[in-house]
Structure formats: structure tokens, C-alpha cells
Coordinates of C-alpha atoms in Angstrom, one line a residue:
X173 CA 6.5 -7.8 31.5
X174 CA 3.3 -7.4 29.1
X175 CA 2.9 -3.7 27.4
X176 CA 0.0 -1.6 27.2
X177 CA 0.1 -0.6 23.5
X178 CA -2.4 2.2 21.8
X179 CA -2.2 2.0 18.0
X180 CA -3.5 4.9 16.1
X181 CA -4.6 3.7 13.0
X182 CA -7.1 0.9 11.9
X183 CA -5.8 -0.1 8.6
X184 CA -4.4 -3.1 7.4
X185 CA -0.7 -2.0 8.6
X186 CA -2.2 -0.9 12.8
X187 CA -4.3 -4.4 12.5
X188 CA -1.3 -6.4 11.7
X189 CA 0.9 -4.5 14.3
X190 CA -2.1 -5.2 16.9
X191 CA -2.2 -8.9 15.6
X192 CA 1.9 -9.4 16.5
X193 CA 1.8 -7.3 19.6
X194 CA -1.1 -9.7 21.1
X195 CA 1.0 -12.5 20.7
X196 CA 3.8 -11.0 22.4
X197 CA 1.5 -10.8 25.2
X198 CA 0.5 -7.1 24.8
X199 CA -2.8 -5.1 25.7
X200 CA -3.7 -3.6 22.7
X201 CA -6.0 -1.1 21.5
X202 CA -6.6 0.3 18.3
X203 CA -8.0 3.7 17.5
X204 CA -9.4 4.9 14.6
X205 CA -11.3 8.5 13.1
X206 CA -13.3 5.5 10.6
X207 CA -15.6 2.6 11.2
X208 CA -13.3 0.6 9.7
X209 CA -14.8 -0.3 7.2
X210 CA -13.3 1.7 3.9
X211 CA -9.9 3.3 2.3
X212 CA -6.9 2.3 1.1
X213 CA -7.0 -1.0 2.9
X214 CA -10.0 -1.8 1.8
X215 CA -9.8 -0.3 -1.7
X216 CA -6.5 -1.6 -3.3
X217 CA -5.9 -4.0 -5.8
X218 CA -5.0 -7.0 -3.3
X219 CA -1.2 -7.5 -4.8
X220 CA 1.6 -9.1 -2.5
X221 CA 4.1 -7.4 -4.7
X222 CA 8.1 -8.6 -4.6
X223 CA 8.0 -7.7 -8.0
X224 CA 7.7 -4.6 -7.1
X225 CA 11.3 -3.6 -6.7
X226 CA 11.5 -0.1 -8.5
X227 CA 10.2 2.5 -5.8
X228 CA 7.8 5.1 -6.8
X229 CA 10.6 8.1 -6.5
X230 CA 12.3 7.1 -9.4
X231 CA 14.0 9.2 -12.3
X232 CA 11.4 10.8 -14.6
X233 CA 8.5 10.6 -12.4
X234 CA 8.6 14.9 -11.6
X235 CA 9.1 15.1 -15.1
X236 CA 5.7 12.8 -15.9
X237 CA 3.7 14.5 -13.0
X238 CA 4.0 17.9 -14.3
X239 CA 3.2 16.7 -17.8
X240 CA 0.3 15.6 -16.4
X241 CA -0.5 18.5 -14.0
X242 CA -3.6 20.0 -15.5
X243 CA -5.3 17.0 -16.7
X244 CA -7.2 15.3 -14.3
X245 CA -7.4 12.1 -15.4
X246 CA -4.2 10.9 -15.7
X247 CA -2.6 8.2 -14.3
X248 CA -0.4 10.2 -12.4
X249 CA -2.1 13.4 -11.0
X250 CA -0.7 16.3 -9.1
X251 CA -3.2 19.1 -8.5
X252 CA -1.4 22.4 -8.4
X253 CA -1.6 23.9 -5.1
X254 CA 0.1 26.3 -2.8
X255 CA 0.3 24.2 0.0
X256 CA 4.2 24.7 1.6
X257 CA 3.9 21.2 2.7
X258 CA 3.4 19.7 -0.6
X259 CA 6.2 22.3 -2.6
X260 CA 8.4 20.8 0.2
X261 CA 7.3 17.1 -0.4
X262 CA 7.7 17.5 -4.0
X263 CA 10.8 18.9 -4.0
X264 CA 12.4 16.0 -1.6
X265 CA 10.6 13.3 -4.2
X266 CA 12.9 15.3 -6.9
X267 CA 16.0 15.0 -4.8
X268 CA 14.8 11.2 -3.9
X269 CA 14.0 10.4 -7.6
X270 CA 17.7 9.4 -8.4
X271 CA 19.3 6.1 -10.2
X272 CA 21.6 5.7 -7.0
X273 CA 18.6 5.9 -4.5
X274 CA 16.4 3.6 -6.9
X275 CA 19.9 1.0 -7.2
X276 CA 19.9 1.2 -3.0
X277 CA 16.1 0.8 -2.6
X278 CA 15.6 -2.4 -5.1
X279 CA 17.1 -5.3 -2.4
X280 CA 15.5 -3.7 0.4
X281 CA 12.0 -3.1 -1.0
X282 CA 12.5 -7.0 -2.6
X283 CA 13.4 -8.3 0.6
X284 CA 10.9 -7.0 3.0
X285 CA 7.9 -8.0 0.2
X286 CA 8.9 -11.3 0.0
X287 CA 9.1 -12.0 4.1
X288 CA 5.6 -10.1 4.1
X289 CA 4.3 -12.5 1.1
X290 CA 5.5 -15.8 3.3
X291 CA 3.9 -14.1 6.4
X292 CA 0.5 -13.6 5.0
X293 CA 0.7 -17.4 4.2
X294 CA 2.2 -18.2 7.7
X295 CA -1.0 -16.2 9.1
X296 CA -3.3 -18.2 7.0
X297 CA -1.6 -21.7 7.9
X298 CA -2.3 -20.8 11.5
X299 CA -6.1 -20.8 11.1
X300 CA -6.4 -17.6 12.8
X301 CA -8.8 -16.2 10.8
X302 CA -10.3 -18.8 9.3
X303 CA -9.6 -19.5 5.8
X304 CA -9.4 -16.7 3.2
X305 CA -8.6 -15.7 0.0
X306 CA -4.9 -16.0 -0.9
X307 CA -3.2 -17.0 -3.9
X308 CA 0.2 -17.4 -5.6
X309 CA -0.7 -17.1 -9.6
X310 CA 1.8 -14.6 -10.1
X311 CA 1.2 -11.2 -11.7
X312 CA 1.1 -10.5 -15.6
X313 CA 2.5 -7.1 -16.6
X314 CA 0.9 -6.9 -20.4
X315 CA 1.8 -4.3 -22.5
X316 CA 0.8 -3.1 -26.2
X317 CA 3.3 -1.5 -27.1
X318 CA 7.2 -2.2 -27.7
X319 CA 8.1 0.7 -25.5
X320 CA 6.5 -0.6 -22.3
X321 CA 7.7 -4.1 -23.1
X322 CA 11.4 -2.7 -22.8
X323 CA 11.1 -0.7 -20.3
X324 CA 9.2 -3.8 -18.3
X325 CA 12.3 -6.4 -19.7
X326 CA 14.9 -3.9 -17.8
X327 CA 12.6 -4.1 -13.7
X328 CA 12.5 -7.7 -15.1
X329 CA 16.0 -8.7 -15.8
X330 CA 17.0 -6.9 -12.1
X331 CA 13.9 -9.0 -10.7
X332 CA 15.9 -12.5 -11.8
X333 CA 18.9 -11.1 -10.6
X334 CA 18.0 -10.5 -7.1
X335 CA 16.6 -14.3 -6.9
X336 CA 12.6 -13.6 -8.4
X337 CA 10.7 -16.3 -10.8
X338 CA 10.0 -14.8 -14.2
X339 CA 8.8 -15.7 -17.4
X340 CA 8.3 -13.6 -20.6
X341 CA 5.4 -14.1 -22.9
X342 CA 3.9 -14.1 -26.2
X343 CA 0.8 -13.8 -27.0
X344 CA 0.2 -17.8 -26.7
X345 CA 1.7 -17.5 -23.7
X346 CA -0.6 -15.3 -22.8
X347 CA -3.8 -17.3 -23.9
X348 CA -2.4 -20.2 -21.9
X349 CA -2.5 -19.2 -18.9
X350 CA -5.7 -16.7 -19.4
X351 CA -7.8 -18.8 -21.7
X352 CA -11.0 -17.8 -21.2
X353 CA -11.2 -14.1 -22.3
X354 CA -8.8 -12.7 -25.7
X355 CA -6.6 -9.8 -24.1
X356 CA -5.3 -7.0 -26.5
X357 CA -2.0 -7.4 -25.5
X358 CA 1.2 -7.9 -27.3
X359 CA 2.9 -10.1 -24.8
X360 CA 3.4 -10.0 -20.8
X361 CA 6.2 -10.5 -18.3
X362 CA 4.4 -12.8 -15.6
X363 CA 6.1 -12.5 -12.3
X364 CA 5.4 -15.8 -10.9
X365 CA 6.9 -14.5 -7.5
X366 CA 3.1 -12.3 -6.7
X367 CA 0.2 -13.7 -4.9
X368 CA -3.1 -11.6 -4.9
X369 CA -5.7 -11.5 -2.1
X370 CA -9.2 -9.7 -1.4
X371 CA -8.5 -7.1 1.0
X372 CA -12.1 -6.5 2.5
X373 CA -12.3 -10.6 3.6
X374 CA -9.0 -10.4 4.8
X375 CA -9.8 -6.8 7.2
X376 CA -13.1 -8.4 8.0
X377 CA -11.9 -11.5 9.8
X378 CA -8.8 -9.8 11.4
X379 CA -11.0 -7.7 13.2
X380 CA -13.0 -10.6 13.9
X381 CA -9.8 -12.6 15.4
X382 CA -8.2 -9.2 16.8
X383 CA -11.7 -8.6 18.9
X384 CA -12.7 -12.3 19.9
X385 CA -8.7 -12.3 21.5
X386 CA -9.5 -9.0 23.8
X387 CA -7.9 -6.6 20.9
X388 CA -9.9 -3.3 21.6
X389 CA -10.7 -1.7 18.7
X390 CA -12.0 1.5 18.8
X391 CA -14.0 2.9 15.9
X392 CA -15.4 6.6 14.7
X393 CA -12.8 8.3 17.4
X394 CA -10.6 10.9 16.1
X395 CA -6.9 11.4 17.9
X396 CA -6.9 15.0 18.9
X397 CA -3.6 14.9 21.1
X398 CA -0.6 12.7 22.3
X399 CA 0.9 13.8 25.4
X400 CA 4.3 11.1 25.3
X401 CA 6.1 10.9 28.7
X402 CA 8.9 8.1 29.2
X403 CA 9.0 7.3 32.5
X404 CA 4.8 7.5 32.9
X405 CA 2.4 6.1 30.6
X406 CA 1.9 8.0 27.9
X407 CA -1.6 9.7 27.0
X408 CA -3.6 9.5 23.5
X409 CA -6.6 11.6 23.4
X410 CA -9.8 11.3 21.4
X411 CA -13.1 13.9 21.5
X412 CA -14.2 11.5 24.0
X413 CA -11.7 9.7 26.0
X414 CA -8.5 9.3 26.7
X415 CA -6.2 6.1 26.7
X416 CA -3.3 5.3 28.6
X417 CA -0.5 3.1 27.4
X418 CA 3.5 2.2 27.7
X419 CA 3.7 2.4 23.9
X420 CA 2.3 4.3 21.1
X421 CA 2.1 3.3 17.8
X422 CA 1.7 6.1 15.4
X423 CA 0.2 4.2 11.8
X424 CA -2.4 6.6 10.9
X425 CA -1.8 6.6 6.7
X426 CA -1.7 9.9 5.2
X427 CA -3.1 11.5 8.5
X428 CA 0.3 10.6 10.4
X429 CA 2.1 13.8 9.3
X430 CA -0.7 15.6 11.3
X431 CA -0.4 13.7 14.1
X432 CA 3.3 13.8 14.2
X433 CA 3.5 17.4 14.2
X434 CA 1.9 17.7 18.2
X435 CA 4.7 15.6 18.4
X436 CA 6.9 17.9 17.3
X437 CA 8.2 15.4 14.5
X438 CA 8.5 16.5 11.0
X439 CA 6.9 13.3 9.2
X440 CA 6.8 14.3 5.3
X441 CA 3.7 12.3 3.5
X442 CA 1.4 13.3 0.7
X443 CA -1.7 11.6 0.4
X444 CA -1.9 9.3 -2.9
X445 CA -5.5 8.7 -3.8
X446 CA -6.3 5.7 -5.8
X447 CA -10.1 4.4 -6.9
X448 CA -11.5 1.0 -7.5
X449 CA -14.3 -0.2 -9.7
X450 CA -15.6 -3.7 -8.5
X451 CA -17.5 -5.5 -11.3
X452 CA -19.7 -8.4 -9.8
X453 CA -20.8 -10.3 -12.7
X454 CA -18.2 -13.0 -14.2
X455 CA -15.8 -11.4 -16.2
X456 CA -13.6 -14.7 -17.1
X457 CA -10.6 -12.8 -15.8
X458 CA -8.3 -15.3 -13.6
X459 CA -5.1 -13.8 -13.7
X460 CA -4.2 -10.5 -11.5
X461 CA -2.8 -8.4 -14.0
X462 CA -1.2 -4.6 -14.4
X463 CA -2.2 -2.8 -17.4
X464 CA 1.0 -1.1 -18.4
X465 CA 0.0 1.1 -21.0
X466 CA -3.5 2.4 -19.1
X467 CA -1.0 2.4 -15.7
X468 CA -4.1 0.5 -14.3
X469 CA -4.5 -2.6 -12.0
X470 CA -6.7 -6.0 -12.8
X471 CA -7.5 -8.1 -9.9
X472 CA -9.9 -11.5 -9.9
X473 CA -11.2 -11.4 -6.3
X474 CA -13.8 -13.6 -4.2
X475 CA -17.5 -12.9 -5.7
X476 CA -16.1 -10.1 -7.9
X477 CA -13.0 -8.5 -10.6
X478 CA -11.3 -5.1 -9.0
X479 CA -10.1 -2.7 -11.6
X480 CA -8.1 0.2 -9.8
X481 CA -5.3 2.7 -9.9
X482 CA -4.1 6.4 -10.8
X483 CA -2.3 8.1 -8.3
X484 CA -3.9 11.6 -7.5
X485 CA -1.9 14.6 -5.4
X486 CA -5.2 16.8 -4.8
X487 CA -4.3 16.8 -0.3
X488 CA -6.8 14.5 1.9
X489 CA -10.1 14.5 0.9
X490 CA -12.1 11.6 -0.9
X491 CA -13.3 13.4 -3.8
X492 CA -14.7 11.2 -6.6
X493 CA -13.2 12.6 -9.9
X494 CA -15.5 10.8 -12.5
X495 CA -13.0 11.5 -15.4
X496 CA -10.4 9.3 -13.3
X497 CA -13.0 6.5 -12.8
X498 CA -13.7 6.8 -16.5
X499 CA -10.3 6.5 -17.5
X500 CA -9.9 3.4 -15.4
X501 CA -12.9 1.8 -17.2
X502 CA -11.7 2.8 -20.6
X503 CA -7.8 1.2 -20.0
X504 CA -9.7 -2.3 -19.1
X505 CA -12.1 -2.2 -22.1
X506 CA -9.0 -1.4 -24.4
X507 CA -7.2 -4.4 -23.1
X508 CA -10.1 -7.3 -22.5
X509 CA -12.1 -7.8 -25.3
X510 CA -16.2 -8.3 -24.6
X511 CA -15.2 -6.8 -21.3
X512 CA -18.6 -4.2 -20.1
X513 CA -18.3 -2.1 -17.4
X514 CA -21.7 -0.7 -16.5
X515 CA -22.6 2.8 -15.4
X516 CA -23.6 1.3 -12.2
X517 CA -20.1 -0.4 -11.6
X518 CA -18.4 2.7 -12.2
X519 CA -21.2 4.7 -10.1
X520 CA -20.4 2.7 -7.1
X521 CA -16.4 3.3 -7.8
X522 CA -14.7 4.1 -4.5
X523 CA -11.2 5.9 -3.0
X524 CA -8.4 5.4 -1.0
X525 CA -5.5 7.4 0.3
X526 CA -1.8 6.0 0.6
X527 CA 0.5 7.6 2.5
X528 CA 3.4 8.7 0.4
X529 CA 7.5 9.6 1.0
X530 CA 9.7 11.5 -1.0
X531 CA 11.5 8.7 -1.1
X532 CA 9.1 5.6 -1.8
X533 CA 9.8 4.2 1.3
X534 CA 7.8 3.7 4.5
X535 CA 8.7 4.9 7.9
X536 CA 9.1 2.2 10.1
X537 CA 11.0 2.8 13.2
X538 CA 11.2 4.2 17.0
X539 CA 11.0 7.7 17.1
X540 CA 14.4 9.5 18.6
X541 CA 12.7 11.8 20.5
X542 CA 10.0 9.7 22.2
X543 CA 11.4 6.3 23.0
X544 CA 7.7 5.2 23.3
X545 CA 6.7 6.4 20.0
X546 CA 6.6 3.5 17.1
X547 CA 6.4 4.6 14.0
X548 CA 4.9 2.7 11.1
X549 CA 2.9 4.7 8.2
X550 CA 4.4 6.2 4.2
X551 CA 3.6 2.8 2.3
X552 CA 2.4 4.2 -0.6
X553 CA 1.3 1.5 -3.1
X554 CA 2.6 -1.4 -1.1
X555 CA 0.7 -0.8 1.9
X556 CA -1.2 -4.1 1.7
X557 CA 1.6 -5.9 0.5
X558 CA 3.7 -4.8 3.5
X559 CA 0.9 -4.9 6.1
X560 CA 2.0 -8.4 8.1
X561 CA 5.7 -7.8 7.7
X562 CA 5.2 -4.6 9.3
X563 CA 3.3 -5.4 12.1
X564 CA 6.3 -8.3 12.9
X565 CA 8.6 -5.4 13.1
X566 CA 6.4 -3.0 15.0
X567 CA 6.1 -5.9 17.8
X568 CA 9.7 -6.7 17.5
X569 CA 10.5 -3.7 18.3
X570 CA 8.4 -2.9 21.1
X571 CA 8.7 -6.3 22.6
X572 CA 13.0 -5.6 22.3
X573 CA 12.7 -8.9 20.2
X574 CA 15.8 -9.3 17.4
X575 CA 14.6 -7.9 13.7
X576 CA 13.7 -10.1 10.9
X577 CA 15.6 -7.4 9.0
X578 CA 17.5 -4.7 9.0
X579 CA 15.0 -1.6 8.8
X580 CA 18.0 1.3 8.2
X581 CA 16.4 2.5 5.0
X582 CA 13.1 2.9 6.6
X583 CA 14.1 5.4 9.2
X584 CA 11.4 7.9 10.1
X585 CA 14.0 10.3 10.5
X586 CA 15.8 10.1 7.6
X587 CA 16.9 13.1 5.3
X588 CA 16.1 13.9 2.0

């Protein structure tokens, strides 16, 4: 028997979940406070990342927040507030930010970003969207200094263990595979195991697909209220309307904690704002690249380069800090040489906010104490990289369907 399914949350993570759910035979609808058309799934740096296998609660990261506490633009921000909820958050990333829980979370977060990397191809070999931008260049981490090159050779040398293509470079190395523009690097690992994408084509035509198949997706409505009820259909409430459904899927971003808490769920998430600077005019850049030392991303996209990062604990809000958009500018000047970022670029700079766990983790799960409640939100900076392999697991398990993987670590209830 088909489901009605209400997904609250328009992002690349509720679009995918609506995408897998259809073709389970589902009516779906998908809410959202936005037009859909901007944040964090439209903002980020494009990445399909198995290379990322160290999650952001690691040892040292406390330590490097508070260093940076009271200036505002470094890479890794955190505001001081008295905000209960965030003392709480930050004292569970403390507890989370272990060797044992980073040695636990490598294989999983490796393993779930490499059957999301084969699913975005699978989605694009199915020509349901049309053809889009998607490619498997691999990802350069390039560093100046000998210090980021070890630390880099120790993620790198776990990376081949677990199964991941890598290759170390020299500065040669580096000019071979990024001829066209001198880059102030010492060397690079390339992780030939990443693929990068442009986030805005790729949202554009899913919504396209999603709406053309009978998806509703409902824009510029805010969820005030869920009323769940097992053996009824359950109730999600906007200003506006109201919409039935079976099942409920709760992938809202760094709003879910809100929403979780009429549930009477205790969903811990801190908002992670990140900015973008899109530069239209040809850079020469072909290579996606992190910029170790500047903690900055480097993305070639279609019609334009995306420059993005910091990570910025200030609560929800989409404030433009132009010292943080600055800084972002400056670490990609240092590295490229003839590189010009104009005041205009920067100007037009944007932000997004990633939901965040104390653990690095997303929540992805059925909630224990609504049966009908899906959980699916706490992706932090792999968001877009965990989008389609997301949505496979949110229909599998609201369709009963067997897992593509085991999904214990990414419990929704979990301790900390």
C-alpha cells in the first residue's frame, strides 16, 4: 500500500528523500519556510567527499574554537553566547571530540560517502533530470606548509587503508594536473576517490523532475506544529494549511531542533554558517581543491569558480560578516597567483547554515517515540555529499525496504 509522506524541509537531503519515496510509489509533499531557492544546499562547495573520513568532532577542535572565539574571521568561529542550548551542544562536541569516537566514525562516514558518490552517478545515468554537472577529478588538498602536509599524510594514509585512491604530489605534480594557473603550494595529496558538482543546477532540475512526477512542493510555508498520531494520519501545520500524511519526515537543517522540540524530542544541532564567493570570469582553475592552510574550499563549477568555507557558531541567522568573506578572498589570492577577486564578487558573497552534532554525525533514523516520525537532518559539511544516499535510506525505511547499510551510528537518539 502507497504512503502519504510530508517532508519538512526543501533542501538537497528532503528533495532526495522525496525523489526515493516517489519511486517507492509514495505521495509526497515537501514543505518548506524558503522559496527554495538559497542556503546551504545551494551555497556549498559541490564536493562528493569519501575523503572525508575524519568527522568534524575530533581532538583539538574545542581547543582551536576557543582560540579563535573573539575573532571573527577565523576559520572556525564560535560567538560567545549564553544560549543553554549551545553550552550544552558544546560541551557534548567536547565529550564527542575523542580519538576512539574519531577511530569508530572513519569506516562509517567512508562508507556511506562512497554509496552516496555512486548514487548521484546512478541518478544521473537514469536521465531523470537531464544531464548535469558531475565529475570525478578527484580533490587536491594543497598545503604550504610542512605542518599541514603531515598532518594531511596521516587522514591520507588511513584513507588508502580503508580501500580510497590517493596520490601524493610535488609541486610538478601539481602543475600537471593544474597547468594553466601557478598555485603557491608546496605539494598536495589528491584524493582521486572525490567528484565535485554545481549544487544550484543540480536543485534546479530536481525540483523540475520532483514537480513534473506529481511531487508537491510547497514553498514560503513555515511548519508551526506537528500533531503525530500512529494509528491516524498524522497532522503538519503551516500559517496557512494543514497537511495530512502516514509519514513525516523531519529534514529541516539547523531548524530541526525546533521542530523536534513540539515533538517532545531533544534533537541537539548548532547551526554552522558557511559563505560562498562565486567568481564568473575564467579563472583557469580546473581542479576542486581545499586550501589547507586558509581552511578554505576551491570549486570550478558550470559558468563560474566557488570559493567558500569558515565555519561560524553565531545561532540562525544569515548575517554577512564581511571580515569572513574577506578572509576567504585573501586565502585564494595567497594560493593562485594572478587570481582577482573583485569587490563586486565578494559584494554578492552569500551564506548557508549546516546543521551540526556534537558528534559530526547526522541523525538519520525513525524516531522511538513516533513510529511515523523519520528523521534525517545534522549533516554538517557533508550535507551535499550525503544528500542521495540519505534520501535511499529515508525511503527504505518508510517503505520497510532492507538498508543499504547499517545506520547504528546515525541514531537520532543517541547519547553523548
Amino acid at each position: 500500500m502507497s504512503k502519504s509522506v510530508v517532508i519538512i524541509g526543501g533542501g538537497v537531503v528532503g528533495l532526495c528523500s522525496a525523489y526515493y519515496l516517489q519511486k517507492e510509489g509514495c505521495k509526497v509533499t515537501v514543505i518548506d519556510k524558503s522559496p527554495m531557492n538559497a542556503g546551504a544546499s545551494y551555497v556549498n562547495a559541490g564536493y562528493l567527499t569519501p575523503s572525508h573520513i575524519i568527522p568534524m568532532a575530533a581532538p583539538g577542535m574545542i581547543t582551536t574554537g576557543l582560540r579563535y572565539m573573539f575573532n571573527s574571521s577565523s576559520p572556525f568561529y564560535m560567538k560567545p553566547r549564553l544560549d543553554p542550548n549551545f553550552i550544552k551542544w558544546a560541551w557534548n562536541f567536547k565529550k564527542s571530540a575523542t580519538q576512539k569516537n574519531v577511530d569508530l566514525a572513519i569506516p562509517v562516514i567512508k562508507e556511506v560517502n562512497v554509496l552516496s558518490r555512486e548514487l548521484f552517478t546512478a541518478i544521473k545515468n537514469s536521465g531523470d533530470l537531464g544531464s548535469f554537472h558531475l565529475e570525478r577529478k578527484g580533490l587536491l588538498m594543497l598545503y604550504q606548509t610542512d605542518k599541514e602536509r603531515d598532518h594531511e599524510l596521516i587522514v591520507s594514509e588511513k584513507a588508502k587503508f580503508l580501500g580510497l585512491e590517493v596520490k601524493e604530489l610535488d609541486k610538478e605534480g601539481i602543475s600537471r594536473v593544474e597547468p594553466n594557473i601557478n598555485i603557491n603550494a608546496k605539494g598536495a595529496i589528491h584524493y582521486e576517490c572525490d567528484g565535485h558538482s554545481t549544487p544550484s543546477e543540480f536543485m534546479a532540475r530536481m525540483k523540475a523532475y520532483l514537480e513534473n512526477i506529481g511531487v508537491h512542493l510547497i514553498k514560503n510555508q513555515e511548519v508551526t506544529d506537528v500533531i503525530m498520531n500512529y494509528k491516524k494520519p498524522c497532522e503538519v501545520k503551516t500559517l496557512t494549511s494543514s497537511y495530512d500524511a502516514d509519514e513525516i519526515v523531519l529534514a529541516a537543517g539547523s531548524w530541526s531542533g525546533k521542530l523536534a522540540k513540539k515533538l517532545g524530542l531533544k534533537l541537539s544541532i548548532e547551526a554552522g554558517k558557511g559563505y560562498r564567493i562565486n567568481v564568473q570570469k575564467e579563472t583557469n582553475i580546473k581542479m576542486p581543491a581545499i586550501l589547507m592552510e586558509a581552511k578554505m574550499a576551491v570549486t570550478p563549477m558550470k559558468g563560474f569558480t566557488r570559493f567558500a568555507g569558515t565555519m561560524e557558531f553565531s545561532g540562525i541567522n544569515h548575517d554577512i560578516r564581511k571580515e569572513r568573506v574577506n578572509a576567504i578572498a585573501k586565502g585564494a589570492v595567497d594560493f593562485y597567483d594572478g587570481l582577482s577577486i573583485s569587490a563586486e564578487d565578494k559584494n554578492n558573497a552569500q551564506c548557508g547554515l549546516r546543521p551540526v552534532t556534537p558528534d559530526g554525525l547526522p541523525y538519520i533514523g525513525k524516531s522511538k517515540k513516533h513510529k511515523n516520525l523519520t528523521i534525517a537532518t545534522g549533516h554538517a559539511m557533508m550535507g551535499w555529499s550525503l544528500g542521495p544516499v540519505t534520501g535511499k535510506l529515508i525511503s527504505e525505511l518508510i517503505c520497510d525496504k532492507d538498508l543499504v547499510m547499517d545506520i547504528t551510528p546515525f541514531d537520532p537518539e543517541r547519547r553523548f
